[in-house]
PDB file of C-alpha atoms in Angstrom:
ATOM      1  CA  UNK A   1     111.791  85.336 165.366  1.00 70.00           C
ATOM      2  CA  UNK A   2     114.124  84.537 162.575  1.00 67.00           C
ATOM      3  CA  UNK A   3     112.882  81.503 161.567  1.00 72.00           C
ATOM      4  CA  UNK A   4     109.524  82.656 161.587  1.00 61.00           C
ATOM      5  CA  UNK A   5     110.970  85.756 158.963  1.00 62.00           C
ATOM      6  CA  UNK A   6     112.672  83.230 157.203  1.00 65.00           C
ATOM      7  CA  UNK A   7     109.573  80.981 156.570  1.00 64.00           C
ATOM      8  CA  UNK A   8     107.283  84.149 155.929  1.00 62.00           C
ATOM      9  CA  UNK A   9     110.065  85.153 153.036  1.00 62.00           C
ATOM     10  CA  UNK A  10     109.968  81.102 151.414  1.00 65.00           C
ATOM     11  CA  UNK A  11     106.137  81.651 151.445  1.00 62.00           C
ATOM     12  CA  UNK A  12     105.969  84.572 150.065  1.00 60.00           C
ATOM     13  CA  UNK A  13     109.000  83.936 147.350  1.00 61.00           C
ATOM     14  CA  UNK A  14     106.903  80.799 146.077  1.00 62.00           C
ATOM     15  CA  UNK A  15     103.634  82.443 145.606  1.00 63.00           C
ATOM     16  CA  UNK A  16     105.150  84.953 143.632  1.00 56.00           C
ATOM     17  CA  UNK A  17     106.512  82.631 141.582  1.00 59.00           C
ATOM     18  CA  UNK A  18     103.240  80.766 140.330  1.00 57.00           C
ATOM     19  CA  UNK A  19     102.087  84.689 138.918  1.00 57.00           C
ATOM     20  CA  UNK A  20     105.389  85.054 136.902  1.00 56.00           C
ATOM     21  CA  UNK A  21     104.473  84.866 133.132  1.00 55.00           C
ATOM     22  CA  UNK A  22     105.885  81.910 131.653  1.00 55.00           C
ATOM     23  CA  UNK A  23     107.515  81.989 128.084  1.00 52.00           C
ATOM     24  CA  UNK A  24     109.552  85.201 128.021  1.00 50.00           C
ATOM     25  CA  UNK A  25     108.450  89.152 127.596  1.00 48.00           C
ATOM     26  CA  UNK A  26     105.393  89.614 125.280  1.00 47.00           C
ATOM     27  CA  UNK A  27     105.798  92.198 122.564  1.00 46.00           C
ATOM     28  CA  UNK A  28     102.452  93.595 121.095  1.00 44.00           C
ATOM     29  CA  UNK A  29      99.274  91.561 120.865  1.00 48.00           C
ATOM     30  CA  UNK A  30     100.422  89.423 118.002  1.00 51.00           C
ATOM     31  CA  UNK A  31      99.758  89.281 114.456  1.00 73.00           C
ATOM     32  CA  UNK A  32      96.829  88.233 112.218  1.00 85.00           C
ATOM     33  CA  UNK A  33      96.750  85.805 109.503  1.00 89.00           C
ATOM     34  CA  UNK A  34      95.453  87.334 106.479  1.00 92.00           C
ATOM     35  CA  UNK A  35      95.024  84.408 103.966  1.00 93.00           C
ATOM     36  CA  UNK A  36      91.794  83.450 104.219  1.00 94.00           C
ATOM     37  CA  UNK A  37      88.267  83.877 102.323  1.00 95.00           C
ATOM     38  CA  UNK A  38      86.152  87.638 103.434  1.00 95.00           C
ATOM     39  CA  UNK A  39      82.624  88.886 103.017  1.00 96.00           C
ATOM     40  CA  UNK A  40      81.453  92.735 104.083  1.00 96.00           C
ATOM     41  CA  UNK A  41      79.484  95.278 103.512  1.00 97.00           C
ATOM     42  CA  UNK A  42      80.564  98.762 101.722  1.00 95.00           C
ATOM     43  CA  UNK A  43      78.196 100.903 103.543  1.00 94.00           C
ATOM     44  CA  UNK A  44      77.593 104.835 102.194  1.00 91.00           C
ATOM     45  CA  UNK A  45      79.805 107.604 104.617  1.00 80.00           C
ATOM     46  CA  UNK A  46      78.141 110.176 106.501  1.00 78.00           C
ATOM     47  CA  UNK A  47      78.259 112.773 104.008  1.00 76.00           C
ATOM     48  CA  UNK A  48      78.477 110.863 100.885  1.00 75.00           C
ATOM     49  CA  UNK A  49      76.149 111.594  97.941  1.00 72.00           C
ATOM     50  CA  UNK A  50      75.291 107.783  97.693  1.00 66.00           C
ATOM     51  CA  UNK A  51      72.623 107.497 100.875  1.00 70.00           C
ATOM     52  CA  UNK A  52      70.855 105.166  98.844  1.00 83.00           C
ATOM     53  CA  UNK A  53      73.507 102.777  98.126  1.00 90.00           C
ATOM     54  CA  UNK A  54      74.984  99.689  99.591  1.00 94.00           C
ATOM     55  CA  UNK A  55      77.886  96.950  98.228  1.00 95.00           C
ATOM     56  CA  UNK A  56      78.287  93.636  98.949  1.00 97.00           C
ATOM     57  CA  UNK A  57      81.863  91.175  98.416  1.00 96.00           C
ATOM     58  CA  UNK A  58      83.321  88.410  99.064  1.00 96.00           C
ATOM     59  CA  UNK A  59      87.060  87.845  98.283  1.00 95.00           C
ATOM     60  CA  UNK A  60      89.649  85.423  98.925  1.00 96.00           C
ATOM     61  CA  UNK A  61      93.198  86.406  99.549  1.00 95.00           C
ATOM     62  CA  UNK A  62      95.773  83.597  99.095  1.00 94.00           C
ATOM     63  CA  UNK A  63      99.532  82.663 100.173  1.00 92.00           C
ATOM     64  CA  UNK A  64     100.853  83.353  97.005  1.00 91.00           C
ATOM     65  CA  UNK A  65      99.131  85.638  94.274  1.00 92.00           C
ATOM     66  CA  UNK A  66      96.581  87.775  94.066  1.00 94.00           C
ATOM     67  CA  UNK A  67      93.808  87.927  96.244  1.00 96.00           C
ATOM     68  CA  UNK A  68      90.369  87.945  93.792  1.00 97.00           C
ATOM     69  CA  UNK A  69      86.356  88.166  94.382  1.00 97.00           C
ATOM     70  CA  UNK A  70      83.100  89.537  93.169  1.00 97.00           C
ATOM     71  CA  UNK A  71      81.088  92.368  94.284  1.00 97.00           C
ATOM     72  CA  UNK A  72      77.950  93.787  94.213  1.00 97.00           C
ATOM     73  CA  UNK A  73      76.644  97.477  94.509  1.00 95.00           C
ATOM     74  CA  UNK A  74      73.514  99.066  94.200  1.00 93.00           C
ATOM     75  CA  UNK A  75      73.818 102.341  93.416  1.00 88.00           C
ATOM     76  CA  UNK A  76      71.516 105.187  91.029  1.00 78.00           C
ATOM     77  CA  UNK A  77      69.169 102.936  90.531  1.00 83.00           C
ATOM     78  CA  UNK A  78      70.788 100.041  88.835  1.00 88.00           C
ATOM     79  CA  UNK A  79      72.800  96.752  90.224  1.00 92.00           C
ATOM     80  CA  UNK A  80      76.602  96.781  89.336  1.00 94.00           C
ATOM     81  CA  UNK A  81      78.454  93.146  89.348  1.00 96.00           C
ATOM     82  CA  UNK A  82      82.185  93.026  88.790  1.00 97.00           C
ATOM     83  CA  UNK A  83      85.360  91.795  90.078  1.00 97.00           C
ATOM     84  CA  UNK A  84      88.442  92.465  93.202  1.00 95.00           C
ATOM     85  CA  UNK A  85      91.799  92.289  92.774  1.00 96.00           C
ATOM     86  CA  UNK A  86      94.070  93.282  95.457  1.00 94.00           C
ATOM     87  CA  UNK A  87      96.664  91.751  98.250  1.00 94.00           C
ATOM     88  CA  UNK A  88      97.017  91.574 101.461  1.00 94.00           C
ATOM     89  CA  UNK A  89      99.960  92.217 103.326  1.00 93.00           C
ATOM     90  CA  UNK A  90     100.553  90.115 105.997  1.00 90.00           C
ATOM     91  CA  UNK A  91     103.475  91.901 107.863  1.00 90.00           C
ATOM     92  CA  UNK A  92     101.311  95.602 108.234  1.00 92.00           C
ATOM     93  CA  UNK A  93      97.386  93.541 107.704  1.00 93.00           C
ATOM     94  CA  UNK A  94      96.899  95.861 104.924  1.00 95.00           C
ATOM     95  CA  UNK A  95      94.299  95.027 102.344  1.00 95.00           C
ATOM     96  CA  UNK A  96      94.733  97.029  98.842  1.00 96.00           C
ATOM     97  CA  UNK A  97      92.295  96.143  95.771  1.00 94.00           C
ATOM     98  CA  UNK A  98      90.486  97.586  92.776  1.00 96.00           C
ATOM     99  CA  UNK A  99      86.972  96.909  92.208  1.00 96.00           C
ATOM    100  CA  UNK A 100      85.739  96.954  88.897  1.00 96.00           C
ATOM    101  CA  UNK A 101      81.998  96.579  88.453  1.00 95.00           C
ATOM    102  CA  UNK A 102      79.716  97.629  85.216  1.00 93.00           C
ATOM    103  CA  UNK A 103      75.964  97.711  84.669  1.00 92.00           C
ATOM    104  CA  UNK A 104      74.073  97.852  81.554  1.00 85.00           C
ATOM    105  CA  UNK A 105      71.435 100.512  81.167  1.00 78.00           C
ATOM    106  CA  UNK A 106      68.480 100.312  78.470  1.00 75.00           C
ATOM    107  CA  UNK A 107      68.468 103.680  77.031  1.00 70.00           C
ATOM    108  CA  UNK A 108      65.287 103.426  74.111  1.00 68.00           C
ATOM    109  CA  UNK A 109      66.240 100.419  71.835  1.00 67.00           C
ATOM    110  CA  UNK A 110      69.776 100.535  72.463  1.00 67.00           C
ATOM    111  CA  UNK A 111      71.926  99.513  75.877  1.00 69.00           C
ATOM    112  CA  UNK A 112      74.638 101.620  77.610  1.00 78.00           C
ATOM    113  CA  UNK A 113      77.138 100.239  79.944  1.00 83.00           C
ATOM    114  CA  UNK A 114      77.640 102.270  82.960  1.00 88.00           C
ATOM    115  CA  UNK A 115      81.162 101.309  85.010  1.00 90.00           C
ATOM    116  CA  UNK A 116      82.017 101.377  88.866  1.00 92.00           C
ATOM    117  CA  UNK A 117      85.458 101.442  89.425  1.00 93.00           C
ATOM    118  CA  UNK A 118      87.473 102.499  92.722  1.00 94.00           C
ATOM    119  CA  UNK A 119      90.014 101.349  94.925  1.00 95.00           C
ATOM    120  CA  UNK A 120      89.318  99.171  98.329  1.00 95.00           C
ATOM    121  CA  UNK A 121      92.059 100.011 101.262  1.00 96.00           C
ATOM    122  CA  UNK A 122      91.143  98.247 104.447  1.00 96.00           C
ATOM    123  CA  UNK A 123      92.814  97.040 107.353  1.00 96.00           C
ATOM    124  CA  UNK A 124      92.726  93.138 108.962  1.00 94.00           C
ATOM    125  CA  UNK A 125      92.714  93.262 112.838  1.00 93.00           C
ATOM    126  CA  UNK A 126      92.400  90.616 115.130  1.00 90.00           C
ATOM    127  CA  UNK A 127      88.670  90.060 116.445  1.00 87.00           C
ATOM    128  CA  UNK A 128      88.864  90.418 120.155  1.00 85.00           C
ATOM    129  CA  UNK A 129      84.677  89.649 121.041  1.00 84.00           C
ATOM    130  CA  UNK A 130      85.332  85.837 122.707  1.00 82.00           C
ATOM    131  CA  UNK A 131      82.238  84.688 121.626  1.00 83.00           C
ATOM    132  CA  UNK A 132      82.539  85.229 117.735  1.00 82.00           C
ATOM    133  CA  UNK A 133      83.471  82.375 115.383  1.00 82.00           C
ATOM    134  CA  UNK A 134      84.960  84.706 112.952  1.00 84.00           C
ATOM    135  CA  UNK A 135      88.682  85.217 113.749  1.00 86.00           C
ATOM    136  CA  UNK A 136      89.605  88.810 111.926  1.00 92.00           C
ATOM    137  CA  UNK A 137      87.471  91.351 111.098  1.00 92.00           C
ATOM    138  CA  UNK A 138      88.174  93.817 107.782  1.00 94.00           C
ATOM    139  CA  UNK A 139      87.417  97.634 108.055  1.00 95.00           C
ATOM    140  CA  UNK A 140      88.646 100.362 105.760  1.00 96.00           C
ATOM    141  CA  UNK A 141      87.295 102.750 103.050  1.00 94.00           C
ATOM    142  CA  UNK A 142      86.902 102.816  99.402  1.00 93.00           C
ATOM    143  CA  UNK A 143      86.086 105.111  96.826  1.00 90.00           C
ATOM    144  CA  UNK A 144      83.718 103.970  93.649  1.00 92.00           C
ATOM    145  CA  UNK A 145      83.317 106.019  90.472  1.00 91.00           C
ATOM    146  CA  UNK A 146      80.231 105.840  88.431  1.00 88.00           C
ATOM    147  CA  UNK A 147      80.224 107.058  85.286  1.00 84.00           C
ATOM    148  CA  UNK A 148      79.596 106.075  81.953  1.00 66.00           C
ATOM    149  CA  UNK A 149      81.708 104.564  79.060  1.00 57.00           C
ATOM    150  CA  UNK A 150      81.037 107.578  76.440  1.00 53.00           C
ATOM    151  CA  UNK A 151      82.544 109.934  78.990  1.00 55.00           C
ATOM    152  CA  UNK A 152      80.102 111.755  81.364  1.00 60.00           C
ATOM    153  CA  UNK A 153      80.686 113.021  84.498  1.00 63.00           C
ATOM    154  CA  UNK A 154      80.646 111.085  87.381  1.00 75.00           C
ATOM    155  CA  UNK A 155      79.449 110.295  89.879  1.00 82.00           C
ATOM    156  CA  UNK A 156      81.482 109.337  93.543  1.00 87.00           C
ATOM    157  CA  UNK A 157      80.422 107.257  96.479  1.00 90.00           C
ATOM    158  CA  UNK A 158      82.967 106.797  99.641  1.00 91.00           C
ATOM    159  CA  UNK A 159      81.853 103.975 101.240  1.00 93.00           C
ATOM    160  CA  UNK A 160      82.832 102.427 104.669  1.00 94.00           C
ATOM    161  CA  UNK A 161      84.021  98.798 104.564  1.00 95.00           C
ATOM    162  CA  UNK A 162      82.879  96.215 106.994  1.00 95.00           C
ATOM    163  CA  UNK A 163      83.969  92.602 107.049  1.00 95.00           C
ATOM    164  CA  UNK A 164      84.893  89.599 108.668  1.00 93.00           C
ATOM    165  CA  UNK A 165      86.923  86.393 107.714  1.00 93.00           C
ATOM    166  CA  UNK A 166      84.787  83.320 106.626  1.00 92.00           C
ATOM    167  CA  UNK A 167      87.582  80.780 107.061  1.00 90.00           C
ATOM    168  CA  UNK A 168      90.978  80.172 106.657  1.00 87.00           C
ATOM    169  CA  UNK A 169      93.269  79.218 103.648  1.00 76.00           C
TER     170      UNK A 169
END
């Protein structure tokens, strides 16, 4: 009866052992890279005036510097092109930028600039759908100003961001 304990203990001692994780404790679920080339969508908020608006970017956020990029929005009726600047930190996968976008308006014979500017603050998480080739996705918020150069009121869209990363650096 003893033996037959004993050999039921060795059996069960080395299947337990093939289910033991391998490599020490795991703490969290890992980190992201964050240098890398991204392209999204700033989509209007629920309750934001700009229902008819939409952005587009694409940015590229290296190892060293800042991260830069273009943008589009369509917003009021008119196209806005500019520019992102911003970083991305890759301890906390926090993206910070400014976008700064103008448009030129045909008033009569004469031409007005009208400028978008607002500030981009997203968030880089790892993309956890298997069969995706992109491996981070970007979400976040931003808030763009419109107004005009000679000092009107403006005009405020808060937009959702949504993004994934192209490729890495």
């Amino acid at each position: 009866m003893k033996s037959v304990l004993g050999l039921l203990l060795c059996l069960v001692l080395g299947t337990a052992r093939t289910f033991a994780i391998s490599g020490g404790p795991v703490f969290g679920t890992g980190s992201v890279s964050t240098t890398g080339t991204y392209a999204g969508v700033l989509a209007p908020g629920p309750l934001s005036p700009g229902a008819n608006s939409i952005g587009l970017f694409s940015l590229t956020i290296p190892k060293t510097g800042l991260g830069t990029g273009t943008v589009v929005i369509f917003a009021n009726g008119l196209t806005y092109t500019g520019t992102f600047q911003g970083t991305a930190d890759p301890d906390s996968a926090r993206l910070i930028g400014e976008i700064d976008a103008t448009s030129t308006v045909e008033i009569g014979d004469a031409g007005a600039v009208e400028v978008a500017a607002g500030q981009m603050l997203g968030r880089i998480k790892a993309n956890k759908n298997l069969f995706s080739t992109a491996t981070a996705r970007l979400v976040g918020s931003s808030n763009v100003q419109f107004s005009f150069t000679a000092n009107n009121p403006f005009t405020q869209i808060d937009y959702k961001i949504r993004g994934f990363k192209q490729s890495d650096i």
